[in-house]
Every structure is written in structure tokens, then in C-alpha cells.
Coordinates of C-alpha atoms and ligand atoms in Angstrom, one line a residue:
Chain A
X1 CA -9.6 17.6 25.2
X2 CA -7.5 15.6 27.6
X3 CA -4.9 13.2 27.5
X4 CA -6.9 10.4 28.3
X5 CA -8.0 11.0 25.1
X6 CA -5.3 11.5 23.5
X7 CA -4.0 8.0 24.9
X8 CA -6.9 6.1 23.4
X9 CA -6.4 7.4 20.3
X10 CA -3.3 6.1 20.0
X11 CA -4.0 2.9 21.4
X12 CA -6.9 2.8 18.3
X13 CA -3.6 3.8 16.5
X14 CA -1.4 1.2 17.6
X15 CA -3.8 -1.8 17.9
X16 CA -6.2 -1.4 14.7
X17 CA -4.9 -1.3 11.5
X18 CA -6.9 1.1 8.9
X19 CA -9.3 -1.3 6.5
X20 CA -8.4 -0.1 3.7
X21 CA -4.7 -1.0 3.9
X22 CA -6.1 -4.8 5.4
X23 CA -8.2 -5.1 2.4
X24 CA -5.5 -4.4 -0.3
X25 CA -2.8 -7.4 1.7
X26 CA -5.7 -10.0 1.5
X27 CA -6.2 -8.9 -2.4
X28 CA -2.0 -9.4 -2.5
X29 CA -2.2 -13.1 -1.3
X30 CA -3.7 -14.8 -4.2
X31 CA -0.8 -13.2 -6.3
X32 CA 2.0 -14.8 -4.3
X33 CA 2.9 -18.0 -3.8
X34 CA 5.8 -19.9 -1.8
X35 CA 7.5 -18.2 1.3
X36 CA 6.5 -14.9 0.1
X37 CA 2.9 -16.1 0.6
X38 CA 3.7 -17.7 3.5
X39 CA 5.1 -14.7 5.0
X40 CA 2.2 -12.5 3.5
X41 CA -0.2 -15.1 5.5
X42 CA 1.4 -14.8 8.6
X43 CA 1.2 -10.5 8.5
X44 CA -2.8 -10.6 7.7
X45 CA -3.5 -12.9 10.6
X46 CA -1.0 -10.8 13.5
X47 CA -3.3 -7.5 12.0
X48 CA -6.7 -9.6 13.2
X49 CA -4.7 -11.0 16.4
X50 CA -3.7 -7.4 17.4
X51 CA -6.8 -6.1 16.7
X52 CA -8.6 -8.7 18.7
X53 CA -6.2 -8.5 21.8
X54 CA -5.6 -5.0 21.6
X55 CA -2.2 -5.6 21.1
X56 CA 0.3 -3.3 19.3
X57 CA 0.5 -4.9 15.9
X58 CA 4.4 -3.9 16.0
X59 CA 7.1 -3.8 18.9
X60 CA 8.3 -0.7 16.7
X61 CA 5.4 1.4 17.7
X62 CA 7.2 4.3 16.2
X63 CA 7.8 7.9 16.4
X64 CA 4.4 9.5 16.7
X65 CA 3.7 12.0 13.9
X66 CA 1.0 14.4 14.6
X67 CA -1.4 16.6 12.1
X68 CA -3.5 19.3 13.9
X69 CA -5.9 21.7 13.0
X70 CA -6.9 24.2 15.4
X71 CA -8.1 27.6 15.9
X72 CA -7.3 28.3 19.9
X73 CA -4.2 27.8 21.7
X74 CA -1.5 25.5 20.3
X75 CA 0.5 25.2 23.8
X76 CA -2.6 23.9 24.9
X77 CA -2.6 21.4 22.8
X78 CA 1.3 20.4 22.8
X79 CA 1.1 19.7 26.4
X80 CA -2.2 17.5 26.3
X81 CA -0.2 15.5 23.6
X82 CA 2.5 15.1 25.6
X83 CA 0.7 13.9 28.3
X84 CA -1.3 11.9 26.2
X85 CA 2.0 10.1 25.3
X86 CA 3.4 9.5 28.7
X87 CA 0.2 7.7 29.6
X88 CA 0.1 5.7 26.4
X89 CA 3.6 5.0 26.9
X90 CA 2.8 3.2 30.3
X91 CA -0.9 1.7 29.2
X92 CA -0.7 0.5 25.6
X93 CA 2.1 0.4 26.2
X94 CA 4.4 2.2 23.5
X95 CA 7.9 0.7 23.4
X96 CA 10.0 3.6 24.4
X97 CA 11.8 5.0 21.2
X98 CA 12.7 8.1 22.0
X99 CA 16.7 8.8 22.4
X100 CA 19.5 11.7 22.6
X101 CA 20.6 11.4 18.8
X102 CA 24.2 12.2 20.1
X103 CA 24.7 9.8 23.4
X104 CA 21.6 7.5 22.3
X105 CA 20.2 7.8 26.4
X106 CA 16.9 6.2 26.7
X107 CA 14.6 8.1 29.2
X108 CA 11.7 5.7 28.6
X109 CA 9.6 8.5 28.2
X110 CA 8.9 9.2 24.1
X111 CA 9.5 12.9 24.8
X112 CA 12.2 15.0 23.9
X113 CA 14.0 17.8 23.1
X114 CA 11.8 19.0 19.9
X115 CA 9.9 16.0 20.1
X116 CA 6.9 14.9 20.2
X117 CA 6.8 15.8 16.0
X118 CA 3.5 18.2 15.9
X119 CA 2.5 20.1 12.6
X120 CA -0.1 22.7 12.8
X121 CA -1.6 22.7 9.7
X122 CA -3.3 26.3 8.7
X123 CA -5.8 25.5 6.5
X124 CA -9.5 24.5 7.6
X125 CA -9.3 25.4 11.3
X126 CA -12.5 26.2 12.8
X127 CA -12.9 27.8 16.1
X128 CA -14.0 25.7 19.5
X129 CA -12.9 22.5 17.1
X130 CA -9.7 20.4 16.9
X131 CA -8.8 18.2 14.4
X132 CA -5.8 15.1 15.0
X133 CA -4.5 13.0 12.6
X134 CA -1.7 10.4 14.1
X135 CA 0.6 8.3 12.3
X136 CA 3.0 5.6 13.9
X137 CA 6.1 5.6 11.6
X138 CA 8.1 2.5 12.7
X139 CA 12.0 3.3 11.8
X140 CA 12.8 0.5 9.2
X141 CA 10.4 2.4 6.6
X142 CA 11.6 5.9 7.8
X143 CA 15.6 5.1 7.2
X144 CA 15.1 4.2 4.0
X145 CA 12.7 7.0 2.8
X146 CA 14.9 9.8 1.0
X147 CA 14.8 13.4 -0.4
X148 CA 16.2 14.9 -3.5
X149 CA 16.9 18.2 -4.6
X150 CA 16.5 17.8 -8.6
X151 CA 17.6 20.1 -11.7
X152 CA 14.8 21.1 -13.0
X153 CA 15.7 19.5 -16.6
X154 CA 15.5 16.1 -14.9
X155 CA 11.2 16.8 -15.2
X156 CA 8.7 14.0 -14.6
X157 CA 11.2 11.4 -15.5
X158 CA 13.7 12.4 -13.1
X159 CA 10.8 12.5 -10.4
X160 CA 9.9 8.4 -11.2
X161 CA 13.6 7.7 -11.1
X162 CA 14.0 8.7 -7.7
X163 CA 11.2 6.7 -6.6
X164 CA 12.3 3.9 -7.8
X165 CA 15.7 4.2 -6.7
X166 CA 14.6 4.5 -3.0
X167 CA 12.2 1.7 -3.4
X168 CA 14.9 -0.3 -5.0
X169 CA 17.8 0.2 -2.7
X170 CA 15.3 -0.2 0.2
X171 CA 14.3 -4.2 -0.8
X172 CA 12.9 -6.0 2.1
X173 CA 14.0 -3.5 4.9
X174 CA 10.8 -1.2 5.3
X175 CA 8.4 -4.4 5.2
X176 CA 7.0 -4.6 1.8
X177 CA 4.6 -4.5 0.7
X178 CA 5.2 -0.6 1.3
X179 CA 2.9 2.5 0.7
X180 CA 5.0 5.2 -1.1
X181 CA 4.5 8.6 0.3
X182 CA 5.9 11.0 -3.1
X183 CA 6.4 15.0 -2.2
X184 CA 7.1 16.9 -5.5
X185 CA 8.0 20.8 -5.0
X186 CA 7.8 23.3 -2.9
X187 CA 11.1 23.1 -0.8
X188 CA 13.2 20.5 1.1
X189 CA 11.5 20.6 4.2
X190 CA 8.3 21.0 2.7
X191 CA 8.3 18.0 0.5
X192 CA 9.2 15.9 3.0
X193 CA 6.5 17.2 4.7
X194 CA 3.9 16.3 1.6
X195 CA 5.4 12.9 1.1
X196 CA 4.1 11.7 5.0
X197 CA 0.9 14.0 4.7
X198 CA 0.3 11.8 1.8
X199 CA 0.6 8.7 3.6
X200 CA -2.9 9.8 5.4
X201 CA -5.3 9.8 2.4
X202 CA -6.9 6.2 2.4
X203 CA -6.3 4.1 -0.4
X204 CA -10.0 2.7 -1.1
X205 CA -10.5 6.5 -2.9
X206 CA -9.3 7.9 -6.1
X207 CA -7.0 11.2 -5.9
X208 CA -8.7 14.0 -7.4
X209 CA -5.9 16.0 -8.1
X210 CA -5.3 14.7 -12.0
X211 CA -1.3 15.5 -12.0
X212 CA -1.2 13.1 -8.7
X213 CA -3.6 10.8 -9.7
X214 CA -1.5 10.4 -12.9
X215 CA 1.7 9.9 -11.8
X216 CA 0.0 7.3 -8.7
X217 CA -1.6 5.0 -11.4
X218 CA 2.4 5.4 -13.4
X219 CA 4.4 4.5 -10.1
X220 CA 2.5 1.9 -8.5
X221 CA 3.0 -0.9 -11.7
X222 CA 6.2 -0.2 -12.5
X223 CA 6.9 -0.6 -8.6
X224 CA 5.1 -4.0 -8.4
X225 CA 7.6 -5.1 -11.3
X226 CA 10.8 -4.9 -9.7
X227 CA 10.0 -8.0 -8.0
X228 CA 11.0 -7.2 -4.4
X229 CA 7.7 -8.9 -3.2
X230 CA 6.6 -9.6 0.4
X231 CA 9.1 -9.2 3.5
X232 CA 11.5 -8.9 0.4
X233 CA 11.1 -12.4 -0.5
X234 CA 10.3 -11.8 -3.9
X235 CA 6.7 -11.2 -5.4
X236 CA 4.4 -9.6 -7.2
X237 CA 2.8 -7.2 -4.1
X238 CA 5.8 -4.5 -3.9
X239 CA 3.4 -1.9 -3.0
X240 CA 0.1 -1.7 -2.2
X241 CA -0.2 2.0 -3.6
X242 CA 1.5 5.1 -3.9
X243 CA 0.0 8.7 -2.5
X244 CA 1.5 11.9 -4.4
X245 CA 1.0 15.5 -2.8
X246 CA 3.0 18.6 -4.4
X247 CA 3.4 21.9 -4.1
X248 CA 4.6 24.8 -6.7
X249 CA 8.2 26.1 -6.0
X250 CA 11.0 27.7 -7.0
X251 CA 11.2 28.1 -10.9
X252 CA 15.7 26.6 -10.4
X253 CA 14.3 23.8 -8.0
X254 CA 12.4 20.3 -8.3
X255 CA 12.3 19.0 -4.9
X256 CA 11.6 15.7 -4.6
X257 CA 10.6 13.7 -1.4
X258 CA 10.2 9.5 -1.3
X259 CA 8.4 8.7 2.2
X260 CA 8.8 4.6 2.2
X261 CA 5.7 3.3 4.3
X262 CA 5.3 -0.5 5.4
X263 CA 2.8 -2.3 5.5
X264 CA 1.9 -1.4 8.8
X265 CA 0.2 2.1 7.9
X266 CA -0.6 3.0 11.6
X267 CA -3.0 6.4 10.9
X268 CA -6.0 7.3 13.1
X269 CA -8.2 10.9 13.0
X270 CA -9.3 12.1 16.2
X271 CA -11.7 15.3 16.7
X272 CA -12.4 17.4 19.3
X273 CA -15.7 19.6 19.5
X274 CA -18.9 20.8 20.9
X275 CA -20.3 17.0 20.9
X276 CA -17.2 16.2 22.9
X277 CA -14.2 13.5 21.5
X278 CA -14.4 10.8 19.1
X279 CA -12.1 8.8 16.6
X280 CA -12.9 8.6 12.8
X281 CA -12.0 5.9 10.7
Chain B
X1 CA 17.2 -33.6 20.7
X2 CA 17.8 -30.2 18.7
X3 CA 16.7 -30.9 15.1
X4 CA 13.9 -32.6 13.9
X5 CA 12.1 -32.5 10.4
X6 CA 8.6 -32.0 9.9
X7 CA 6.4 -34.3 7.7
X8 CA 3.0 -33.0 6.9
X9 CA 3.0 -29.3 7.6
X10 CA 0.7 -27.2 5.1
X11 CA 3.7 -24.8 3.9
X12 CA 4.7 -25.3 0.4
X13 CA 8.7 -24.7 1.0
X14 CA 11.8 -26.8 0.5
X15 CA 11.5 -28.5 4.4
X16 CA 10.0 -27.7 6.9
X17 CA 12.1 -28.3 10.6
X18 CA 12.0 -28.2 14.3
X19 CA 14.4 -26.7 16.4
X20 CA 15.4 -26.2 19.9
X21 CA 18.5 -24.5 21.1
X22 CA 21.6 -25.3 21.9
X23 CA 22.2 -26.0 17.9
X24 CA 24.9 -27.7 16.8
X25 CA 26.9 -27.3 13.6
X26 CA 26.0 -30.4 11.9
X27 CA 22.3 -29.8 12.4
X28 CA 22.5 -26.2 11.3
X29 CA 24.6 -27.2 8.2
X30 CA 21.6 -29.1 6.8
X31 CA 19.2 -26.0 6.3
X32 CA 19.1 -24.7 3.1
X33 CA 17.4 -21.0 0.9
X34 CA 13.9 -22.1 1.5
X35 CA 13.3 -23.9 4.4
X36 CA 10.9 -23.0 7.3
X37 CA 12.0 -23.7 11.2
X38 CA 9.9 -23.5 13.7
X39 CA 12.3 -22.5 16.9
X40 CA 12.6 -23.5 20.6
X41 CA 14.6 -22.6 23.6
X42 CA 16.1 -20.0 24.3
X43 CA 16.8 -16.4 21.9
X44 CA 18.9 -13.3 23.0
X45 CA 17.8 -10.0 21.6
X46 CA 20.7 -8.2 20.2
X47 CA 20.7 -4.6 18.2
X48 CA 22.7 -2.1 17.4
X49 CA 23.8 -1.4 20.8
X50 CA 24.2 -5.1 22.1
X51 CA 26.0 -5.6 19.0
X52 CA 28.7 -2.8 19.7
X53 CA 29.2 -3.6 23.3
X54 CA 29.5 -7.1 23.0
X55 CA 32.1 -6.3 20.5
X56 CA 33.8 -4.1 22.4
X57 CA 34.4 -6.7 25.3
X58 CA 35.0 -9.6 22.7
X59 CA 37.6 -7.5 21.3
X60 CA 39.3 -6.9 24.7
X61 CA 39.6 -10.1 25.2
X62 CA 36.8 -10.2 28.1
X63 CA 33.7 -12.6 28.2
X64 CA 30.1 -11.7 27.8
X65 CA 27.7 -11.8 30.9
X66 CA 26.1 -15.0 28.8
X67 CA 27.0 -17.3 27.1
X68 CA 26.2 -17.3 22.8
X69 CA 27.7 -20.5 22.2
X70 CA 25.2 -22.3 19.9
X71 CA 22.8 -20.0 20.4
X72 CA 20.1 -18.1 18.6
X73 CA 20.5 -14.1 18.4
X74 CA 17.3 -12.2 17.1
X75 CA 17.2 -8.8 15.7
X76 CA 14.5 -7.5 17.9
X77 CA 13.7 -4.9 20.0
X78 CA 10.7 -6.4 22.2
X79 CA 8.2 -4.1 23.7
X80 CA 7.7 -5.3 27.1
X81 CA 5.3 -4.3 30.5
X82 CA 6.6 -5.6 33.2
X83 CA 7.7 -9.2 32.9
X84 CA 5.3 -10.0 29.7
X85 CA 6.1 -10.0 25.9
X86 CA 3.9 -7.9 24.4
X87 CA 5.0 -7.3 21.1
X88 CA 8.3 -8.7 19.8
X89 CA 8.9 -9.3 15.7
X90 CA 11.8 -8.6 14.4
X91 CA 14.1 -5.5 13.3
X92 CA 16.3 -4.8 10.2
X93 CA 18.9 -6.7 10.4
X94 CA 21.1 -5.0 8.0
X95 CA 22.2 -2.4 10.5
X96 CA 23.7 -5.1 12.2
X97 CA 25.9 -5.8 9.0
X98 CA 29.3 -4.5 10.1
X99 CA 29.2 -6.3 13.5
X100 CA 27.7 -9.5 12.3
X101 CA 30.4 -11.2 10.7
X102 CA 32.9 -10.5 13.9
X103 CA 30.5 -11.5 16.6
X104 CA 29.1 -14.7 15.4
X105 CA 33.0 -15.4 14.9
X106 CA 34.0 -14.6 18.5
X107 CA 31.3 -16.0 19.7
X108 CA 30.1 -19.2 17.6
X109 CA 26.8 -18.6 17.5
X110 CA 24.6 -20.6 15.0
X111 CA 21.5 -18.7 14.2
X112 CA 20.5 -14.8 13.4
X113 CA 17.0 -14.3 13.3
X114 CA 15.8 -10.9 11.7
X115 CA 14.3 -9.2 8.5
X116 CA 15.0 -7.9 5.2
X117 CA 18.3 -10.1 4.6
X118 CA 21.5 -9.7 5.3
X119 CA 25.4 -8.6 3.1
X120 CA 27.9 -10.3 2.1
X121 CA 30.2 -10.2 5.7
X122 CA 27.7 -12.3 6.9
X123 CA 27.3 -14.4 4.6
X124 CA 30.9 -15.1 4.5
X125 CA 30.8 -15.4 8.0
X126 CA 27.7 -18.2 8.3
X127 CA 29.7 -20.4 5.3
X128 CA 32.5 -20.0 7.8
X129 CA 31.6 -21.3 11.3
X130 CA 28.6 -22.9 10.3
X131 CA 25.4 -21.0 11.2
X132 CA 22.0 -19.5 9.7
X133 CA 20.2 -16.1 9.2
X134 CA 16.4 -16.7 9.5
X135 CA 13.6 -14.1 8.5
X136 CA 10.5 -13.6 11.0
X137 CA 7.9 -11.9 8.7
X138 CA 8.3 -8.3 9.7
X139 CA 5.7 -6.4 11.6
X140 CA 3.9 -9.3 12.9
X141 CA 5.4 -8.4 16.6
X142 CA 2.0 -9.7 18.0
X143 CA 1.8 -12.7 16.4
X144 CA 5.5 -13.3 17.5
X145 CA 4.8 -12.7 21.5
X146 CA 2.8 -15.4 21.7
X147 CA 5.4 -17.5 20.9
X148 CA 7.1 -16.3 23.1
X149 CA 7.0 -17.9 27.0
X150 CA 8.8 -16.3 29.6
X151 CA 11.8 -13.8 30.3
X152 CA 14.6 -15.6 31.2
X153 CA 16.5 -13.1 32.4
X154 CA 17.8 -9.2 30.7
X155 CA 21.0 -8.0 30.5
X156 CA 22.0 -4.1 29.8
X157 CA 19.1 -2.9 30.4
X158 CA 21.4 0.9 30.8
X159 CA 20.9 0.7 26.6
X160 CA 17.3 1.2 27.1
X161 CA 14.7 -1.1 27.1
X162 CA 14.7 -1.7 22.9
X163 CA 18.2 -2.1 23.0
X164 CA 18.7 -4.1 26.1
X165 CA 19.6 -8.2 25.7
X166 CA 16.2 -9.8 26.3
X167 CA 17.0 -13.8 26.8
X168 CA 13.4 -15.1 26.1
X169 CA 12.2 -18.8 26.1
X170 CA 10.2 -19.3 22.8
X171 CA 8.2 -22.1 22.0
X172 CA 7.5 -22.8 18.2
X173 CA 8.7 -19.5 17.3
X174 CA 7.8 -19.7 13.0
X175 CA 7.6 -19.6 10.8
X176 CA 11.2 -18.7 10.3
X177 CA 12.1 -18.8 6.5
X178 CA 16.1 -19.5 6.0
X179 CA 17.5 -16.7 3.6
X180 CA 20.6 -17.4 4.2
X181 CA 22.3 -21.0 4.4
X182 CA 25.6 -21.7 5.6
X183 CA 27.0 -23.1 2.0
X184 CA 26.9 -19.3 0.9
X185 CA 23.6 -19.2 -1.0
X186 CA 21.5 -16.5 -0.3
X187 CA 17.9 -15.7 -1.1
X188 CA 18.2 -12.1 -2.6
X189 CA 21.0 -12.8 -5.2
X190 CA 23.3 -9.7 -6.1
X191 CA 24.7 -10.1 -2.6
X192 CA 22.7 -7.5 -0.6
X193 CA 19.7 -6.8 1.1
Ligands
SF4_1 S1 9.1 -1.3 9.2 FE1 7.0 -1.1 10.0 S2 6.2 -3.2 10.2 FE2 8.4 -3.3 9.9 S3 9.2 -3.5 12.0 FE3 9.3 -1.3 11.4 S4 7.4 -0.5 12.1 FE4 7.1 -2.7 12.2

């Protein structure tokens, strides 16, 4: 594993947006009509241009959010990431994002105290093997995400009204047609946590988990009828799907997580093993 | 010439119109909720930052290092490499709300190009002096640099590359949907974003 590597898969990241997030914007268009479709037009054909030119899709190419399994050394790892960033900084190149929250200095180099953001995930590591899945999270989607920390007599209910809340306070700002990222349980960190994890499983297959797969088939229509439409211009295609993980937790708590996606749902999986690197899609 | 309305172009919207910068009031004060521009000239790339230190001057009573006059600010943080426009669509403009209203009134600016929409300071402000808030469909930062020409030049580049004041030469830069016209009306209704 070097950062070469690394580097590449974030330029996959960057310049080539998943299918399965492509496919469900072209099935939007024929539902929209006016500017909205206009606008709608205009985002489908910059996602074939990027792709084409190897361009980043957007000049926000986010804070980089990284998944990884594996069963050796973790500072190994770290530093080939951070490497991996410096030299996708220069050659994708990544717009440099990264700043002191305090005295907002730029260093131009996407590293940072506590950053880059890499969670180890426990489960499923197998030795000589390493498993990376990137996301791009561009900032007008993240400021308008949200946790909650619900009573737990609010139930189910209480869980769609914060969803809708977020989605409806957030309007066009996070480029709709958005993805919604729900976390339910567990803790405040940790459904924040759930709500981007869930922003990785595609959208082109059914949930298996029934209480999530309930609750996604719920959200997503009552979504699409608030109206917010593309860019905000009003519309039909709100969201183009909504992705639910949760967690058991405390028997006084019912955290609640909203992770607002837009449209540009920059994820890539890269592994690592005995056959050498290579990215899946 | 700086305003010219387009005939047979394929978008189904109000009016469709070409612009090139410097605008003037009286051309500006014709666009209405609805209608597409398709911009040239010059833009200036102002944020959050931009935003606060031009205020900061304006308020002291000192001039900025360009001039806004009848210019075109966009909401935009371009991602450059070296003296190309890679990547350059717009940002969200309502974190420029509470400077908005001030700066296009110290500086008379006549259009804000950006995404999501914009509050009611702003919209106060365009009705005002006479000036526009466009929408660039967000995202499509790709698409968007190859409108765009050639730097014409960078100011503050000490507020880090996103936040700097990129003056860029577009060349039909669109489409650019009005969402906010400068007799008050607005596209969201309920007077925010
Ligand atoms: S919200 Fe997403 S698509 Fe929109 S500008 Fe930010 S990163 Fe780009």
C-alpha cells in the first residue's frame, strides 16, 4: 500500500461519480420541468464532463472521510493516507479545505491537527488485507446535517420529524436532490457516525435490515413532497433516497443523527491484498 | 453593449438574456424570478472571508484594492492549479447573508451569483440599489470552468486559496437562473432560503 495509491483513489473519488447515484438524477429529469429541470440538466451533463476530463466534478472537493479495515498496523496506514493526500492535493488537485477552526489559517495542505478523519472499523478485518472506503463530503451538505438527542417517548415519530426538519430548514443549500444519511441509537457520537456510514451502501440495492428498510421506503416520499426540488428550485426530486443504520442504546436515550448528502455522493472502495491494489465500484 | 435578449434558445423560462459586465442599473432592473442569463466579463469571487474584510475596509472608510462598481460577485471558491480554472461552481450563498446587504450598498454592485437563495437583507438590499442574485446549479464546478477564460488577476490570496478574490473573465457563464429580482420578488416565497 502506497500513497500513490492512495492518490488515485481519490482522484477515482473526485472525478467519477458512483452509477448508481447518476442513474437515479437521469430517472429525476422526466419529473421536473422549468428551471428546476433546467438546472437538473445542467448537473447530469458536468457528472459525464468530469468524468470524461478527469476533472473534479466539484471545486468543494471536501473533507475526506475515511473507512478502514485492517488487521496490521494502523500508524502505518495513517501516514500512507496522509501522504496519499498531500499528493492528491497537488495532482488532482484537491482545493485546499483544510483550516485552524479558531484563526481560519489555510496551510494548503488538507492536513491537520486531528485531521485527516480516519475510522478504523473492527469488524471484518482480515490479516495481510486492507480495506478503504472514501467519501468527499463537500461542506454545504455537512452544515446543514444535524443531531438530536430525543426523549425516548418521542418514538418512531419523533425520529421522522427530525428528518424532516433538517431536510426542511436545509432547502436548496446542500444541493438537492440530497441523499439522507439517518443514524438512530446508540450514542451522540456514534450516530453521527451511522448516519455518514450509511451514506456508503449504494442505492441500486434493497436494505436488508427490515426496521431500516421500513423507515427508508417512509422517509423518502414524504421527503419528495415537501417540494424543495432541484438546486432548491422547487420539484418533485427532493431526494434521491434515504440510507438508515442504527444501533441499540441506552434504555433513557434515542439519539438521532440526520447526515444531509448532495447530490454529489463522492464514495470509492479501495482494497489492498495479496493480488496487490485495486478500486471497487 | 451589456444586455441583450435572446430569441430562440431551447430553455423553457420567462427570458432568456445575455450579459457582459459592467451592468448598469437600468439593464439589471429588467430581469425578473425566472429568467436565465448567460454572463460575460469579468466576476470577483467573494466568500465569507472576502466578505468580512471588504467590510471591514468599507466601513473604515478605505477603498477596495478593485473596483465592484457594476460588477458581478460570485459565491465561489474556485479550485485552481496554477493559473487554470479547474473546477469553479458556486457556494452557499446564505452564509454571506449578514454581509450581503451592506456590501452591495457600499459598493454598488449589480449582480450575486451563488446557490440555494438568499434572506430577506438581501433582498431588501437588491430592490434598493438595483441589482440581482443569480443561481449557478450547484455542484457542476466542472461544467462551470469551462466557462471560465482566464485569471485576471487575485487578490488576498493570505485568506487561502478558497477564500481569496479570484477576478476571472467568463465567457457565457449559464445558465444563470434569477431567484431574486430587484422589485423584491423572490423565488422561494416565505422570505428564506
Ligand atoms: S453541497 Fe456538494 S455539490 Fe454542492 S457545492 Fe458543496 S460539495 Fe459541491
Amino acid at each position: 500500500m502506497d500513497a500513490s495509491e492512495v492518490a488515485e483513489a481519490i482522484r477515482i473519488l473526485e472525478t467519477d461519480l458512483p452509477r448508481d447515484i447518476e442513474e437515479r438524477l437521469r430517472v429525476c429529469l422526466s419529473g421536473e420541468e422549468g428551471n428546476s429541470r433546467e438546472a437538473l440538466k445542467v448537473i447530469i451533463e458536468n457528472i459525464g464532463y468530469a468524468r470524461q476530463r478527469r476533472l473534479p466534478m466539484c471545486q468543494d472537493t471536501g473533507t475526506l472521510v475515511f473507512f478502514v479495515k485492517c488487521a496490521g498496523s494502523q500508524d502505518r496506514v495513517l501516514d500512507t493516507i496522509r501522504e496519499g493526500i498531500s499528493l492528491a492535493t497537488r495532482e488532482v488537485p484537491l482545493r485546499p479545505n483544510t483550516v485552524n477552526p479558531f484563526t481560519r489559517e489555510n496551510e494548503g495542505r488538507n492536513l491537520g491537527r486531528n485531521n485527516p478523519i480516519v475510522h478504523f472499523v473492527e469488524e471484518g478485518c482480515e490479516g495481510g488485507k486492507v480495506t478503504m472506503q472514501i467519501m468527499a463530503k463537500g461542506a454545504g451538505s455537512e452544515n446543514v446535517s444535524r443531531s438530536f438527542m430525543l426523549e425516548p417517548d418521542r418514538g418512531v415519530g419523533g425520529i421522522k420529524e427530525c428528518v424532516i426538519e433538517t431536510v426542511a430548514d436545509a432547502g436548496g443549500k446542500p444541493c438537492p436532490p440530497i441523499i439522507v444519511g439517518l443514524g438512530v441509537g446508540g450514542s451522540l457520537e456514534w450516530a453521527a457516525y451511522l448516519a455518514k456510514k450509511a451514506l456508503l451502501r449504494p442505492l441500486d440495492r434493497r436494505t436488508e435490515d427490515p426496521t431500516a428498510a421500513q423507515l427508508e421506503d417512509e422517509l423518502l416520499p414524504e421527503i419528495n413532497s415537501l417540494g424543495i426540488g432541484p438546486m432548491g428550485m422547487g420539484g418533485r426530486a427532493t431526494a434521491l433516497g434515504v440510507r438508515v443504520e442504527w444501533a441499540h442504546c441506552h434504555t433513557a436515550s434515542l439519539p438521532v443523527s440526520v447526515s444531509v448528502q448532495c447530490w454529489a455522493l463522492r464514495r470509492v472502495s479501495a482494497v489492498w491484498d495479496s493480488s496487490g491494489f485495486r478500486i471497487l465500484r | 453593449m451589456g444586455f441583450e435578449r435572446l430569441q430562440d434558445l431551447e430553455v423553457k423560462v420567462l427570458g432568456s438574456y445575455r450579459l457582459r459586465t459592467v451592468l448598469e442599473e437600468a439593464d439589471v432592473r429588467q430581469l425578473r424570478v425566472g429568467d436565465v442569463a448567460y454572463l460575460s466579463g469579468a466576476v470577483f469571487t467573494m466568500r465569507d472571508m472576502a466578505h468580512l474584510r471588504a467590510l471591514e475596509l468599507l466601513r473604515r472608510g478605505e477603498k477596495l484594492p478593485f473596483e465592484l462598481k457594476g460588477g458581478v460577485i460570485y459565491h465561489c471558491g474556485p479550485l485552481i492549479k496554477g493559473d487554470v480554472v479547474v473546477s469553479a461552481g458556486p457556494t452557499t450563498s446564505m452564509r454571506m447573508e449578514r454581509s450581503e446587504p451592506d456590501l452591495i450598498g457600499f459598493t454598488g454592485l449589480r449582480g450575486i451569483i451563488g446557490k440555494g437563495g438568499m434572506g430577506n437583507g438581501t433582498r431588501e438590499a437588491l430592490k434598493k440599489h438595483g441589482a440581482v442574485y443569480l443561481e449557478y446549479p450547484g455542484g457542476a464546478g466542472a461544467l462551470a470552468a469551462r466557462s471560465a477564460k482566464r485569471i485576471l488577476g487575485v487578490y488576498w490570496k493570505d485568506l487561502g486559496e478558497p477564500e481569496a478574490v479570484w477576478v476571472i473573465e467568463v465567457a457565457d457563464f449559464g445558465p444563470c437562473f434569477v431567484t431574486m429580482d430587484s422589485n423584491g420578488e423572490t423565488l422561494r416565497k416565505k422570505g428564506k432560503a
